[in-house]
Amino acid sequence: MEHFMRLNARPFELIKSGQKTIELRLYDDKRKKIKPGDLIKFTNVENGGTVICQVVKLHLFPSFARLYSSLSLFKCGYTEEDIGRADAKDMDQYYSPEEQSKYSVVGIELSLLS
């Protein structure tokens, strides 16, 4: 099955380069359809570029705080320059704490195909 997701330019480029191998999302009804082996086509919201990845594994957590303490933040898109400022609250700009509590969260581990 193929899924479609939009990304801002920076995380898109990190996935495209192979540096970011885990995409963080709310584990809502849309993401519950994703299974290992599925494909995800990411679209850069700024320039329309696309990249296709295969889902390797789903990492499920009750909160981004638990995810951040369990997974490699470098694989989640942080770099040497910003790893010292990494905080699970960074995800609040995308998903409210209420949404996170309602649905839980997922780290989608990816393998770059194109």
Coordinates of N, CA and C in Angstrom, one line a residue:
M1 N 0.8 -1.2 0.0 CA 0.0 0.0 0.0 C 0.9 1.2 0.0
E2 N 0.5 2.3 -0.7 CA 1.2 3.5 -0.7 C 0.4 4.6 0.0
H3 N 1.2 5.4 0.8 CA 0.6 6.5 1.6 C 1.3 7.8 1.2
F4 N 0.6 8.9 1.5 CA 1.1 10.2 1.0 C 1.2 11.1 2.2
M5 N 2.4 11.8 2.4 CA 2.6 12.7 3.5 C 3.3 13.9 2.9
R6 N 3.0 15.1 3.5 CA 3.6 16.3 3.2 C 4.6 16.7 4.3
L7 N 5.7 17.3 3.9 CA 6.8 17.7 4.8 C 7.3 19.1 4.5
N8 N 7.7 19.8 5.5 CA 8.4 21.0 5.3 C 9.7 20.7 4.7
A9 N 10.4 21.8 4.1 CA 11.6 21.6 3.3 C 12.7 20.9 4.1
R10 N 13.0 21.4 5.3 CA 14.1 20.8 6.1 C 14.0 19.3 6.4
P11 N 12.9 18.9 7.0 CA 12.8 17.4 7.2 C 12.7 16.6 5.9
F12 N 12.2 17.2 4.8 CA 12.1 16.6 3.5 C 13.6 16.3 3.1
E13 N 14.4 17.3 3.1 CA 15.8 17.2 2.7 C 16.6 16.2 3.5
L14 N 16.3 16.2 4.8 CA 17.0 15.2 5.7 C 16.6 13.8 5.4
I15 N 15.3 13.6 5.0 CA 14.9 12.2 4.6 C 15.5 11.9 3.3
K16 N 15.5 12.8 2.3 CA 16.1 12.6 1.0 C 17.6 12.3 1.0
S17 N 18.3 12.9 2.0 CA 19.7 12.7 2.1 C 20.0 11.4 2.8
G18 N 19.0 10.8 3.5 CA 19.2 9.6 4.2 C 19.6 9.8 5.7
Q19 N 19.7 11.1 6.1 CA 20.1 11.4 7.5 C 18.9 11.1 8.4
K20 N 17.7 11.5 8.0 CA 16.5 11.3 8.9 C 15.9 10.0 8.4
T21 N 15.8 9.0 9.3 CA 15.3 7.7 8.9 C 14.0 7.4 9.8
I22 N 13.6 8.3 10.6 CA 12.4 8.1 11.4 C 11.6 9.3 11.4
E23 N 10.4 9.2 10.8 CA 9.4 10.3 10.7 C 8.4 10.2 11.9
L24 N 8.2 11.3 12.6 CA 7.4 11.4 13.8 C 6.0 11.9 13.4
R25 N 5.0 11.1 13.9 CA 3.6 11.5 13.6 C 2.7 11.1 14.7
L26 N 1.5 11.7 14.7 CA 0.5 11.3 15.6 C 0.0 9.9 15.1
Y27 N -0.3 9.0 16.0 CA -0.8 7.7 15.6 C -2.3 7.7 15.5
D28 N -2.8 8.6 14.6 CA -4.2 8.8 14.4 C -4.8 7.7 13.4
D29 N -6.0 7.8 13.0 CA -6.6 6.8 12.1 C -5.8 6.7 10.8
K30 N -5.3 7.8 10.2 CA -4.6 7.7 9.0 C -3.3 6.9 9.1
R31 N -2.6 7.2 10.2 CA -1.3 6.5 10.4 C -1.5 5.0 10.9
K32 N -2.6 4.7 11.5 CA -2.9 3.3 11.9 C -3.0 2.4 10.7
K33 N -3.2 2.9 9.5 CA -3.3 2.1 8.3 C -1.9 1.8 7.7
I34 N -0.8 2.4 8.3 CA 0.5 2.1 7.8 C 1.1 0.9 8.4
K35 N 1.7 0.0 7.6 CA 2.3 -1.2 8.0 C 3.7 -1.4 7.5
P36 N 4.5 -2.1 8.2 CA 5.9 -2.4 7.6 C 5.8 -3.0 6.2
G37 N 6.6 -2.5 5.3 CA 6.6 -2.9 3.9 C 5.8 -2.0 3.0
D38 N 5.0 -1.1 3.6 CA 4.2 -0.1 2.8 C 5.2 0.9 2.3
L39 N 4.8 1.7 1.3 CA 5.5 2.8 0.8 C 4.9 4.1 1.2
I40 N 5.7 5.1 1.4 CA 5.3 6.5 1.7 C 5.9 7.4 0.7
K41 N 5.1 8.2 0.1 CA 5.6 9.2 -0.9 C 5.5 10.5 -0.1
F42 N 6.6 11.1 0.2 CA 6.7 12.4 0.8 C 6.8 13.5 -0.2
T43 N 6.1 14.6 0.0 CA 6.1 15.7 -0.9 C 6.6 16.9 -0.1
N44 N 7.5 17.6 -0.7 CA 8.1 18.9 -0.1 C 7.0 20.0 -0.3
V45 N 6.5 20.6 0.8 CA 5.4 21.5 0.6 C 5.9 22.8 0.0
E46 N 7.2 23.1 0.0 CA 7.7 24.3 -0.6 C 8.0 24.3 -2.1
N47 N 8.4 23.1 -2.6 CA 8.8 23.1 -4.0 C 8.1 21.9 -4.8
G48 N 7.4 21.0 -4.1 CA 6.7 19.9 -4.8 C 7.5 18.7 -5.0
G49 N 8.8 18.8 -4.6 CA 9.7 17.6 -4.8 C 9.1 16.4 -4.0
T50 N 9.4 15.2 -4.5 CA 9.0 14.0 -3.9 C 10.1 13.0 -3.6
V51 N 9.9 12.2 -2.7 CA 10.8 11.1 -2.4 C 9.9 9.9 -1.9
I52 N 10.3 8.7 -2.2 CA 9.6 7.5 -1.8 C 10.4 6.7 -0.8
C53 N 9.8 6.3 0.2 CA 10.5 5.4 1.2 C 9.6 4.2 1.5
Q54 N 10.3 3.2 2.0 CA 9.6 2.0 2.5 C 9.6 2.0 4.0
V55 N 8.4 1.6 4.6 CA 8.3 1.5 6.0 C 9.0 0.2 6.5
V56 N 10.0 0.4 7.4 CA 10.7 -0.7 8.0 C 10.1 -1.2 9.2
K57 N 9.7 -0.2 10.1 CA 9.2 -0.6 11.4 C 8.4 0.6 12.0
L58 N 7.4 0.3 12.8 CA 6.6 1.3 13.5 C 7.0 1.3 15.0
H59 N 7.4 2.4 15.6 CA 7.7 2.5 17.0 C 6.6 3.3 17.7
L60 N 5.8 2.6 18.4 CA 4.6 3.2 19.1 C 4.9 3.6 20.5
F61 N 4.5 4.8 20.9 CA 4.7 5.3 22.2 C 3.4 6.1 22.7
P62 N 3.2 6.2 24.0 CA 2.1 7.0 24.5 C 2.2 8.5 24.3
S63 N 3.5 8.9 24.2 CA 3.8 10.4 24.1 C 5.1 10.6 23.4
F64 N 5.3 11.8 22.9 CA 6.5 12.2 22.3 C 7.6 12.2 23.4
A65 N 7.3 12.5 24.6 CA 8.3 12.5 25.7 C 8.9 11.0 25.8
R66 N 8.1 10.0 25.7 CA 8.6 8.7 25.8 C 9.4 8.3 24.5
L67 N 8.9 8.7 23.4 CA 9.6 8.5 22.1 C 10.9 9.1 22.1
Y68 N 11.0 10.4 22.5 CA 12.3 11.1 22.6 C 13.3 10.4 23.5
S69 N 12.8 9.8 24.6 CA 13.8 9.2 25.5 C 14.1 7.8 25.0
S70 N 13.5 7.2 24.0 CA 13.7 5.9 23.6 C 14.4 5.7 22.2
L71 N 14.2 6.6 21.3 CA 14.8 6.5 19.9 C 15.9 7.5 19.7
S72 N 16.8 7.2 18.8 CA 17.9 8.1 18.4 C 17.3 9.4 17.8
L73 N 17.6 10.5 18.4 CA 17.1 11.7 17.9 C 17.8 12.2 16.6
F74 N 19.0 11.6 16.4 CA 19.6 11.9 15.1 C 18.8 11.2 14.0
K75 N 18.3 10.0 14.2 CA 17.5 9.4 13.2 C 16.2 10.1 13.0
C76 N 15.8 10.8 14.0 CA 14.5 11.6 13.9 C 14.6 13.0 13.3
G77 N 15.9 13.3 12.9 CA 16.1 14.5 12.1 C 16.8 15.6 12.8
Y78 N 17.3 15.4 14.1 CA 18.1 16.4 14.7 C 19.5 16.2 14.2
T79 N 20.3 17.3 14.3 CA 21.6 17.3 13.8 C 22.6 17.7 15.0
E80 N 23.9 17.6 14.8 CA 24.8 18.0 15.8 C 24.6 19.4 16.3
E81 N 24.1 20.3 15.4 CA 23.9 21.7 15.7 C 22.7 21.9 16.7
D82 N 21.7 21.1 16.5 CA 20.5 21.3 17.3 C 20.1 20.2 18.3
I83 N 20.9 19.2 18.4 CA 20.6 18.1 19.3 C 20.5 18.5 20.8
G84 N 21.3 19.5 21.2 CA 21.3 20.0 22.5 C 20.0 20.7 22.9
R85 N 19.3 21.2 21.9 CA 18.0 21.9 22.2 C 16.8 21.0 21.9
A86 N 17.0 19.7 21.6 CA 15.9 18.8 21.3 C 15.0 18.6 22.5
D87 N 13.8 18.7 22.3 CA 12.8 18.6 23.3 C 11.5 18.0 22.8
A88 N 10.9 17.1 23.5 CA 9.6 16.5 23.0 C 8.6 17.6 22.8
K89 N 8.6 18.7 23.5 CA 7.7 19.8 23.3 C 7.8 20.4 21.9
D90 N 8.9 20.1 21.2 CA 9.0 20.6 19.8 C 7.9 20.1 19.0
M91 N 7.3 19.0 19.3 CA 6.2 18.4 18.5 C 4.9 19.0 18.8
D92 N 4.8 19.8 19.9 CA 3.5 20.5 20.2 C 3.1 21.5 19.1
Q93 N 4.0 22.0 18.3 CA 3.7 22.9 17.2 C 2.9 22.2 16.1
Y94 N 3.0 20.9 16.1 CA 2.3 20.1 15.0 C 1.1 19.4 15.6
Y95 N 1.2 18.9 16.8 CA 0.1 18.2 17.4 C -0.1 18.6 18.8
S96 N -1.3 19.0 19.2 CA -1.6 19.5 20.5 C -1.4 18.4 21.6
P97 N -1.1 18.7 22.8 CA -1.0 17.7 23.9 C -2.2 16.9 24.0
E98 N -3.4 17.5 23.7 CA -4.7 16.7 23.8 C -4.7 15.7 22.7
E99 N -4.3 16.0 21.5 CA -4.3 15.1 20.4 C -3.3 13.9 20.7
Q100 N -2.1 14.3 21.2 CA -1.1 13.3 21.6 C -1.7 12.3 22.6
S101 N -2.4 12.8 23.6 CA -3.0 11.9 24.6 C -4.1 11.1 24.0
K102 N -4.9 11.6 23.1 CA -6.0 10.9 22.5 C -5.5 9.7 21.6
Y103 N -4.5 10.0 20.8 CA -4.1 9.0 19.8 C -2.9 8.2 20.0
S104 N -2.0 8.7 20.8 CA -0.6 8.3 21.0 C 0.2 8.7 19.8
V105 N 1.5 8.3 19.8 CA 2.4 8.8 18.7 C 3.2 7.6 18.1
V106 N 3.7 7.9 16.9 CA 4.5 6.8 16.2 C 5.8 7.4 15.6
G107 N 6.8 6.6 15.7 CA 8.0 6.9 14.9 C 8.0 5.9 13.8
I108 N 7.9 6.4 12.5 CA 7.9 5.6 11.4 C 9.3 5.4 10.8
E109 N 9.9 4.2 11.0 CA 11.2 4.0 10.5 C 11.2 3.7 9.1
L110 N 12.1 4.4 8.3 CA 12.0 4.4 6.8 C 13.3 3.9 6.2
S111 N 13.2 3.4 5.0 CA 14.3 3.0 4.1 C 14.1 3.8 2.8
L112 N 15.0 4.6 2.4 CA 14.9 5.4 1.2 C 15.0 4.6 0.0
L113 N 14.0 4.8 -0.9 CA 13.9 4.0 -2.2 C 14.3 4.9 -3.3
S114 N 13.9 6.2 -3.4 CA 14.2 7.1 -4.5 C 14.2 8.5 -4.0

